[in-house]
Amino acid sequence: MALISPAILALRRDPRLLKVPPYLSAICILVGVVWLLLLPLNEYSRQTYISENALLPGQVHTYFGGSEQNVFNAYQYEIQALAGKEQDEITAKLIEIFKSAGLRAASQKYKYEAAGNTYRGENVYSILHAPRGDATEAIVLVAAWTNMDGDLNERGVTLALTMARYFKRWSLWSKDIIVLITADSKAGPQAWVDAYHDEHHFPSVEPLPIKSGALQGVVVVDNALDHRFESLHIVYDGINGQLPNLDLFNTAVSIASGQMGIGVSLQRMWNHGDSYRERLQTMLRGMVSQGLGHASGPHSSFIPYHVDAITFQAVGQGWQDDMAMGRCVESTFRSLNNLLEHFHQSFFFYLLMQANRFVSIGTYLPSAMLVAVNFTIMAIALWIQSGRSPTPKIASTTTGKGSEPEVDLINKDGMLAITPKLEQTTRERKLFLPMTLVVSMHFLGVIPLYIFNHTTSTASPALLQS
């Protein structure tokens, strides 16, 4: 120890030590990026699986179809007649349809002001009280009047109304079923779920006249096509990067692709060949979507309240009809009806690279940590460097035999060390200017916030349209 301690004392003052952090930081970034690129490989990703055994996806026979097609056609005719009508007329008709099916119905008006625009509308919903339940839990079926693209969700709303009437006929439900028709895909669901949890701002958002129990799961149907569809695009991204429990997504995929034989896509990867490039592209699209944090559908408003939600979106042109989507919804609700407790067993942090393949947080987190730790390394190095003299001077005495450095004798814990006598005066760190700059930049963030909240989308489409 007597030999090691002087070496450590000398190394601590060695200016060459500050040359290591840049190389170490670059290595962390390189390893982190390589780690990320390895994730799509089979050796680093896993096949999806159901953790909650009570779900039993695809284990029941679905009966939606047959005569329900006639009911669907009749409701579709009603929805087509309402297209372009005033909100009050639409609300009155939807409430009439729900009540004719023997359901309790109510409406909720809301008004939001954002980006210089006013978003107002009226949500209509009904509650089917479970014959075998005690109104402590509920599952929700949502259909927005207009989808995220602004198109009339004609077949989606029609399917929700048909499913409400169909569910009323069965006595097997242990959870209440709420069928919600929102005026749009963003403000409407947000207003409803805020009011359901008493987090709304009155009077801009009205309270809900009737409620049920704790929400256990949400399924959104989106079908604005005027023809038969080819596959289901499952949208799962929530607000601020939040995700639903992986069991809900896996249940939907198992039912659609396994039980119903319907193709499943995600992250707008319509033709996924399960190659490395397509896996990587799907994973990166999911990371970008989570990073942006915007709502990807009506389901996104529920996830911040710890309510797992997904959207069934019909895409493509094929031979699958509305009854096929209805059977997917029916089977999914039957699985949610089996839940004994809230979703908790599977992952809440994951990256999907294909409908049946994912990477859990324990596998992808080291990549993110390696990229992030390089900032810490460089910050510490710059802090140490800022307190040292730029060019340490050696105090020396000149003799006839040449120039020799003056040395210091250091005594620490009974051990002696001889080190060159450097000018070790610590330089004062002038923090006023950088701290002022940082604080000023934070306060200047009020400017873009004001612009985003008071500039109309038509005046600034490049910033506000997404």
Coordinates of C-alpha atoms in Angstrom, one line a residue:
M1 CA 0.0 0.0 0.0
A2 CA 2.9 2.3 0.7
L3 CA 3.9 2.0 -3.0
I4 CA 0.4 2.3 -4.4
S5 CA -0.7 5.4 -2.6
P6 CA 2.0 7.8 -4.0
A7 CA 1.2 6.5 -7.5
I8 CA -2.5 7.3 -7.0
L9 CA -1.7 10.8 -5.7
A10 CA 0.5 11.5 -8.7
L11 CA -2.2 10.1 -11.1
R12 CA -4.8 12.4 -9.6
R13 CA -2.8 15.4 -10.7
D14 CA -1.8 14.0 -14.1
P15 CA -3.3 16.2 -16.9
R16 CA -3.4 13.1 -19.2
L17 CA -6.3 11.8 -17.2
L18 CA -8.6 14.4 -18.7
K19 CA -7.9 13.0 -22.2
V20 CA -9.7 9.7 -21.4
P21 CA -13.3 10.9 -21.0
P22 CA -13.9 11.8 -24.7
Y23 CA -12.7 8.4 -25.9
L24 CA -14.8 6.7 -23.1
S25 CA -17.8 8.7 -24.1
A26 CA -17.4 7.7 -27.7
I27 CA -17.2 4.1 -26.8
C28 CA -20.4 4.3 -24.8
I29 CA -22.3 5.8 -27.7
L30 CA -20.9 3.2 -30.1
V31 CA -21.7 0.3 -27.9
G32 CA -25.2 1.7 -27.2
V33 CA -26.0 2.1 -30.9
V34 CA -24.7 -1.4 -31.8
W35 CA -26.7 -2.8 -28.9
L36 CA -29.8 -1.2 -30.3
L37 CA -29.1 -2.5 -33.8
L38 CA -28.8 -6.1 -32.4
L39 CA -32.3 -6.0 -30.8
P40 CA -34.3 -7.2 -33.9
L41 CA -32.3 -10.4 -34.0
N42 CA -33.9 -13.6 -32.7
E43 CA -31.1 -14.0 -30.1
Y44 CA -32.0 -10.7 -28.4
S45 CA -35.8 -10.5 -28.9
R46 CA -38.6 -12.8 -27.7
Q47 CA -41.8 -14.3 -29.0
T48 CA -44.9 -12.7 -27.4
Y49 CA -46.9 -14.7 -24.9
I50 CA -49.9 -14.3 -22.6
S51 CA -48.9 -13.8 -18.9
E52 CA -52.4 -13.6 -17.5
N53 CA -53.9 -17.1 -17.7
A54 CA -57.4 -15.9 -16.9
L55 CA -57.7 -14.1 -20.3
L56 CA -57.9 -17.4 -22.3
P57 CA -57.9 -15.5 -25.7
G58 CA -59.7 -17.3 -28.5
Q59 CA -61.1 -20.1 -26.3
V60 CA -64.7 -19.2 -26.8
H61 CA -67.0 -19.5 -29.7
T62 CA -68.3 -16.2 -31.1
Y63 CA -71.9 -15.8 -32.3
F64 CA -71.8 -12.4 -33.7
G65 CA -73.1 -12.6 -37.3
G66 CA -76.1 -14.0 -39.2
S67 CA -79.1 -11.9 -38.3
E68 CA -76.8 -9.2 -36.8
Q69 CA -75.9 -8.3 -40.3
N70 CA -79.5 -7.0 -40.9
V71 CA -79.3 -5.0 -37.7
F72 CA -76.0 -3.6 -38.8
N73 CA -77.4 -2.6 -42.2
A74 CA -80.3 -0.8 -40.5
Y75 CA -78.1 1.1 -38.1
Q76 CA -75.8 2.0 -41.0
Y77 CA -78.7 3.5 -42.8
E78 CA -79.4 5.7 -39.8
I79 CA -75.8 6.8 -39.5
Q80 CA -75.7 7.7 -43.2
A81 CA -78.8 9.9 -42.7
L82 CA -77.1 11.7 -39.8
A83 CA -73.9 12.6 -41.8
G84 CA -73.5 16.4 -42.0
K85 CA -76.3 17.1 -39.5
E86 CA -76.1 19.3 -36.4
Q87 CA -74.7 17.9 -33.2
D88 CA -77.9 18.1 -31.3
E89 CA -79.7 16.0 -33.9
I90 CA -77.0 13.4 -33.9
T91 CA -77.0 13.2 -30.1
A92 CA -80.8 12.8 -30.0
K93 CA -80.8 10.0 -32.5
L94 CA -77.9 8.1 -30.8
I95 CA -79.7 8.3 -27.5
E96 CA -82.9 7.0 -29.1
I97 CA -81.0 4.0 -30.6
F98 CA -79.4 3.2 -27.2
K99 CA -82.7 3.4 -25.4
S100 CA -84.5 1.3 -28.0
A101 CA -82.0 -1.4 -27.2
G102 CA -82.9 -1.3 -23.5
L103 CA -79.8 0.6 -22.4
R104 CA -79.3 3.6 -20.1
A105 CA -78.0 6.4 -22.2
A106 CA -76.6 9.9 -21.4
S107 CA -74.7 12.7 -23.1
Q108 CA -71.9 15.1 -22.2
K109 CA -71.0 18.4 -23.7
Y110 CA -67.5 19.7 -23.8
K111 CA -65.5 22.7 -25.1
Y112 CA -61.8 23.1 -25.3
E113 CA -59.7 26.0 -26.6
A114 CA -56.2 25.2 -27.9
A115 CA -54.0 26.6 -30.7
G116 CA -56.4 29.4 -31.3
N117 CA -59.1 27.0 -32.1
T118 CA -62.2 25.9 -30.2
Y119 CA -63.1 22.2 -30.0
R120 CA -66.6 21.5 -29.0
G121 CA -68.9 18.5 -29.2
E122 CA -71.1 16.1 -27.3
N123 CA -70.3 12.6 -26.3
V124 CA -73.1 10.0 -26.1
Y125 CA -72.7 6.8 -24.1
S126 CA -74.7 4.0 -22.7
I127 CA -74.1 1.5 -19.9
L128 CA -75.0 -2.2 -19.9
H129 CA -75.1 -3.3 -16.3
A130 CA -73.7 -6.8 -15.9
P131 CA -76.3 -9.4 -14.8
R132 CA -73.5 -11.3 -12.9
G133 CA -71.7 -8.2 -11.6
D134 CA -71.9 -5.6 -8.9
A135 CA -71.1 -2.5 -11.0
T136 CA -67.6 -2.2 -9.5
E137 CA -65.8 -2.9 -12.9
A138 CA -66.4 -2.0 -16.5
I139 CA -65.0 -2.4 -19.9
V140 CA -65.5 0.2 -22.7
L141 CA -66.2 0.0 -26.4
V142 CA -65.4 3.3 -28.1
A143 CA -66.2 4.6 -31.6
A144 CA -65.4 8.2 -32.6
W145 CA -67.8 9.9 -35.0
T146 CA -64.7 11.1 -36.9
N147 CA -61.4 9.3 -36.8
M148 CA -57.9 10.7 -36.5
D149 CA -57.8 11.5 -40.2
G150 CA -61.1 13.5 -39.9
D151 CA -63.1 11.0 -41.9
L152 CA -66.6 9.9 -40.8
N153 CA -66.2 6.6 -38.9
E154 CA -69.4 5.3 -40.4
R155 CA -68.9 1.6 -40.1
G156 CA -67.1 1.9 -36.7
V157 CA -70.0 3.8 -35.1
T158 CA -72.5 1.4 -36.7
L159 CA -70.6 -1.6 -35.3
A160 CA -70.5 -0.1 -31.8
L161 CA -74.3 0.4 -31.9
T162 CA -74.8 -3.1 -33.2
M163 CA -72.5 -4.6 -30.5
A164 CA -74.3 -2.7 -27.8
R165 CA -77.6 -4.3 -28.8
Y166 CA -75.9 -7.7 -29.2
F167 CA -74.3 -7.6 -25.8
K168 CA -77.6 -6.8 -24.2
R169 CA -78.9 -10.3 -25.2
W170 CA -76.2 -12.2 -23.2
S171 CA -76.3 -12.8 -19.5
L172 CA -72.7 -14.0 -19.1
W173 CA -71.1 -10.6 -18.4
S174 CA -69.5 -10.1 -15.0
K175 CA -68.4 -6.5 -15.8
D176 CA -70.5 -3.6 -17.0
I177 CA -70.1 -2.6 -20.6
I178 CA -69.9 1.0 -21.6
V179 CA -70.5 1.9 -25.3
L180 CA -69.1 5.4 -26.0
I181 CA -69.6 7.5 -29.1
T182 CA -67.4 10.5 -29.1
A183 CA -67.7 13.6 -31.4
D184 CA -64.0 13.3 -32.4
S185 CA -60.9 11.2 -31.7
K186 CA -59.0 13.5 -29.4
A187 CA -61.0 16.1 -27.4
G188 CA -64.1 13.9 -27.0
P189 CA -62.4 10.9 -25.4
Q190 CA -60.3 13.2 -23.2
A191 CA -63.3 15.1 -22.0
W192 CA -65.2 11.9 -21.2
V193 CA -62.4 10.1 -19.4
D194 CA -61.5 13.2 -17.4
A195 CA -65.1 13.5 -16.3
Y196 CA -65.3 9.8 -15.5
H197 CA -62.5 10.3 -13.0
D198 CA -63.7 13.7 -11.8
E199 CA -60.7 15.4 -13.2
H200 CA -62.6 17.7 -15.6
H201 CA -62.8 21.4 -15.6
F202 CA -66.3 22.6 -15.1
P203 CA -68.1 24.3 -16.9
S204 CA -66.1 23.8 -20.1
V205 CA -66.5 20.0 -19.6
E206 CA -69.8 18.7 -18.2
P207 CA -69.8 16.0 -15.5
L208 CA -71.2 12.6 -16.4
P209 CA -74.8 11.9 -15.4
I210 CA -74.3 8.2 -15.0
K211 CA -71.2 6.1 -14.2
S212 CA -70.1 2.6 -13.6
G213 CA -67.1 1.0 -11.8
A214 CA -63.3 1.0 -12.4
L215 CA -62.4 0.8 -16.1
Q216 CA -60.5 -2.5 -16.8
G217 CA -59.9 -2.2 -20.5
V218 CA -60.9 -0.2 -23.6
V219 CA -61.3 -1.3 -27.2
V220 CA -61.7 1.4 -30.0
V221 CA -63.2 0.5 -33.4
D222 CA -62.2 2.6 -36.4
N223 CA -63.5 1.7 -39.8
A224 CA -64.0 4.6 -42.2
L225 CA -63.7 2.4 -45.3
D226 CA -66.6 2.1 -47.8
H227 CA -65.6 -1.5 -48.7
R228 CA -64.4 -4.7 -47.1
F229 CA -61.0 -4.6 -45.4
E230 CA -57.9 -6.8 -45.6
S231 CA -56.3 -6.6 -42.1
L232 CA -56.5 -5.0 -38.7
H233 CA -54.0 -2.3 -37.8
I234 CA -53.7 -2.3 -34.0
V235 CA -52.8 1.1 -32.6
Y236 CA -51.4 1.0 -29.0
D237 CA -49.3 4.2 -28.5
G238 CA -50.4 6.4 -25.7
I239 CA -49.8 10.0 -24.6
N240 CA -46.3 10.9 -23.5
G241 CA -44.9 7.5 -24.6
Q242 CA -47.2 5.5 -22.2
L243 CA -48.2 2.0 -23.4
P244 CA -50.9 -0.4 -22.5
N245 CA -50.1 -3.7 -20.8
L246 CA -48.6 -6.1 -23.3
D247 CA -51.2 -8.8 -22.4
L248 CA -54.0 -6.7 -24.0
F249 CA -52.1 -6.3 -27.2
N250 CA -51.2 -10.0 -27.3
T251 CA -54.8 -10.9 -26.6
A252 CA -56.0 -8.9 -29.6
V253 CA -53.3 -10.3 -31.9
S254 CA -54.1 -13.9 -30.8
I255 CA -57.8 -13.4 -31.4
A256 CA -57.5 -11.6 -34.7
S257 CA -54.7 -13.7 -36.3
G258 CA -55.2 -17.0 -34.5
Q259 CA -58.9 -17.4 -34.0
M260 CA -60.3 -15.2 -36.8
G261 CA -57.6 -15.6 -39.4
I262 CA -57.3 -11.8 -40.0
G263 CA -53.9 -10.3 -40.7
V264 CA -52.5 -7.9 -38.1
S265 CA -50.2 -4.9 -38.6
L266 CA -48.7 -2.2 -36.4
Q267 CA -46.9 1.1 -36.8
R268 CA -48.2 1.4 -40.3
M269 CA -46.1 -1.5 -41.6
W270 CA -48.7 -2.8 -44.0
N271 CA -46.6 -5.6 -45.6
H272 CA -44.3 -7.0 -42.9
G273 CA -42.1 -9.7 -44.2
D274 CA -40.5 -10.3 -40.7
S275 CA -37.0 -9.5 -42.1
Y276 CA -34.3 -7.7 -40.0
R277 CA -34.8 -4.5 -41.9
E278 CA -38.6 -4.5 -41.3
R279 CA -38.2 -5.4 -37.7
L280 CA -35.8 -2.6 -37.1
Q281 CA -38.0 -0.1 -39.0
T282 CA -41.1 -1.1 -36.9
M283 CA -39.1 -0.8 -33.7
L284 CA -37.7 2.6 -34.7
R285 CA -41.2 3.9 -35.6
G286 CA -42.5 2.8 -32.2
M287 CA -39.6 4.6 -30.5
V288 CA -40.3 7.8 -32.5
S289 CA -44.0 7.7 -31.7
Q290 CA -43.3 7.3 -28.0
G291 CA -40.7 10.0 -28.2
L292 CA -43.1 12.5 -29.8
G293 CA -45.8 11.6 -27.1
H294 CA -48.8 12.7 -29.1
A295 CA -52.1 10.9 -29.1
S296 CA -52.4 8.2 -31.8
G297 CA -56.1 7.5 -31.4
P298 CA -59.1 7.7 -29.0
H299 CA -57.5 5.0 -26.8
S300 CA -54.5 7.3 -26.0
S301 CA -56.7 9.4 -23.6
F302 CA -57.4 6.4 -21.3
I303 CA -53.8 5.2 -20.8
P304 CA -52.7 8.0 -18.4
Y305 CA -55.5 6.9 -16.1
H306 CA -53.9 3.4 -16.0
V307 CA -56.7 2.1 -18.2
D308 CA -55.2 -0.2 -20.9
A309 CA -56.6 0.6 -24.3
I310 CA -56.0 -0.2 -28.0
T311 CA -57.6 0.6 -31.3
F312 CA -58.8 -1.8 -34.0
Q313 CA -58.4 0.0 -37.3
A314 CA -59.5 -1.6 -40.6
V315 CA -57.0 -1.1 -43.4
G316 CA -56.6 -2.4 -47.0
Q317 CA -59.0 -3.9 -49.4
G318 CA -59.8 -7.5 -49.0
W319 CA -62.7 -9.9 -48.1
Q320 CA -63.0 -9.3 -44.4
D321 CA -66.4 -7.8 -43.5
D322 CA -67.9 -5.9 -40.5
M323 CA -69.0 -9.1 -38.9
A324 CA -65.4 -10.3 -38.8
M325 CA -64.4 -7.2 -36.9
G326 CA -67.4 -7.6 -34.6
R327 CA -66.3 -11.1 -33.8
C328 CA -62.9 -9.8 -32.9
V329 CA -64.5 -7.3 -30.6
E330 CA -66.8 -9.9 -29.1
S331 CA -63.9 -12.4 -28.4
T332 CA -61.8 -9.6 -26.9
F333 CA -64.6 -8.5 -24.6
R334 CA -65.1 -12.1 -23.5
S335 CA -61.4 -12.3 -22.6
L336 CA -61.6 -9.0 -20.7
N337 CA -64.7 -10.3 -18.9
N338 CA -62.6 -13.1 -17.5
L339 CA -60.1 -10.8 -15.7
L340 CA -60.1 -11.3 -12.0
E341 CA -57.9 -8.2 -11.4
H342 CA -56.4 -5.3 -13.3
F343 CA -53.7 -6.0 -16.0
H344 CA -50.4 -6.2 -14.1
Q345 CA -48.6 -9.4 -14.9
S346 CA -47.1 -8.5 -18.3
F347 CA -44.9 -5.7 -19.4
F348 CA -45.7 -2.0 -19.5
F349 CA -42.4 -1.0 -21.1
Y350 CA -41.5 -2.8 -24.3
L351 CA -40.6 -2.3 -28.0
L352 CA -42.6 -4.2 -30.6
M353 CA -40.9 -5.1 -33.8
Q354 CA -43.6 -7.4 -35.2
A355 CA -47.0 -8.5 -34.1
N356 CA -45.6 -11.6 -32.4
R357 CA -42.1 -10.4 -31.4
F358 CA -41.0 -7.9 -28.8
V359 CA -38.1 -6.6 -26.6
S360 CA -38.7 -6.1 -22.9
I361 CA -37.2 -3.2 -20.9
G362 CA -34.5 -5.4 -19.4
T363 CA -33.1 -6.0 -22.9
Y364 CA -33.3 -2.5 -24.5
L365 CA -32.6 -0.3 -21.4
P366 CA -28.8 -0.9 -21.3
S367 CA -28.6 0.5 -24.8
A368 CA -30.4 3.7 -23.7
M369 CA -28.3 3.9 -20.5
L370 CA -25.0 3.6 -22.4
V371 CA -26.0 6.4 -24.7
A372 CA -27.1 8.5 -21.8
V373 CA -24.1 7.9 -19.5
N374 CA -21.7 9.5 -22.0
F375 CA -23.3 12.9 -21.2
T376 CA -22.5 12.3 -17.5
I377 CA -18.9 11.3 -18.2
M378 CA -18.3 14.4 -20.3
A379 CA -20.1 16.7 -17.8
I380 CA -17.8 15.5 -14.9
A381 CA -14.7 15.8 -17.1
L382 CA -15.6 19.4 -18.1
W383 CA -16.4 20.3 -14.5
I384 CA -13.0 19.1 -13.3
Q385 CA -11.3 20.8 -16.2
S386 CA -13.0 24.1 -15.4
G387 CA -11.4 24.1 -12.0
R388 CA -7.8 23.6 -13.2
S389 CA -5.3 26.0 -14.6
P390 CA -5.1 25.9 -18.3
T391 CA -1.3 25.3 -18.3
P392 CA 0.1 24.2 -15.0
K393 CA 3.4 25.9 -14.3
I394 CA 6.4 24.0 -12.8
A395 CA 8.2 25.9 -10.0
S396 CA 11.9 25.2 -10.7
T397 CA 15.3 26.4 -9.5
T398 CA 18.2 26.8 -11.9
T399 CA 21.6 25.4 -11.0
G400 CA 24.8 25.1 -12.8
K401 CA 24.1 21.5 -13.9
G402 CA 20.7 22.4 -15.6
S403 CA 17.1 22.8 -14.7
E404 CA 15.5 20.4 -12.2
P405 CA 11.8 20.6 -11.0
E406 CA 11.2 21.5 -7.4
V407 CA 9.4 18.7 -5.5
D408 CA 7.0 18.4 -2.6
L409 CA 7.1 15.8 0.2
I410 CA 3.5 14.7 1.0
N411 CA 2.7 12.9 4.2
K412 CA -0.7 11.1 4.3
D413 CA -1.7 8.4 6.8
G414 CA 1.9 7.8 7.8
M415 CA 3.0 7.3 4.2
L416 CA 5.3 9.5 2.2
A417 CA 5.1 10.5 -1.4
I418 CA 7.3 12.7 -3.5
T419 CA 5.5 14.6 -6.3
P420 CA 6.5 17.5 -8.5
K421 CA 5.5 20.8 -7.1
L422 CA 2.9 22.1 -9.5
E423 CA 1.0 25.2 -9.2
Q424 CA -2.2 23.6 -7.8
T425 CA -4.2 26.8 -7.2
T426 CA -7.8 25.9 -8.0
R427 CA -9.3 28.3 -10.6
E428 CA -12.5 30.0 -9.6
R429 CA -15.5 28.7 -11.6
K430 CA -17.5 31.6 -12.9
L431 CA -21.0 30.2 -12.8
F432 CA -23.1 33.3 -13.0
L433 CA -23.1 33.6 -16.8
P434 CA -24.0 29.9 -17.5
M435 CA -26.6 29.7 -14.8
T436 CA -28.1 33.0 -16.1
L437 CA -28.2 31.5 -19.6
V438 CA -29.8 28.3 -18.5
V439 CA -32.5 30.0 -16.4
S440 CA -33.2 32.5 -19.2
M441 CA -33.7 29.7 -21.7
H442 CA -36.2 28.0 -19.4
F443 CA -38.2 31.2 -19.1
L444 CA -38.0 31.8 -22.8
G445 CA -39.9 28.6 -23.3
V446 CA -43.0 30.6 -22.4
I447 CA -42.8 32.1 -25.9
P448 CA -43.3 29.0 -28.0
L449 CA -45.8 27.8 -25.5
Y450 CA -47.8 31.0 -26.0
I451 CA -47.5 30.7 -29.8
F452 CA -48.6 27.0 -29.8
N453 CA -51.7 27.9 -27.7
H454 CA -52.8 31.0 -29.5
T455 CA -51.8 30.4 -33.2
T456 CA -54.4 28.7 -35.3
S457 CA -53.5 25.6 -37.2
T458 CA -54.3 27.3 -40.5
A459 CA -51.9 30.1 -39.8
S460 CA -49.1 27.7 -38.9
P461 CA -49.7 24.4 -40.5
A462 CA -46.0 23.3 -40.4
L463 CA -45.9 23.6 -36.6
L464 CA -49.3 22.5 -35.5
Q465 CA -50.5 19.9 -38.0
S466 CA -49.3 16.4 -37.2

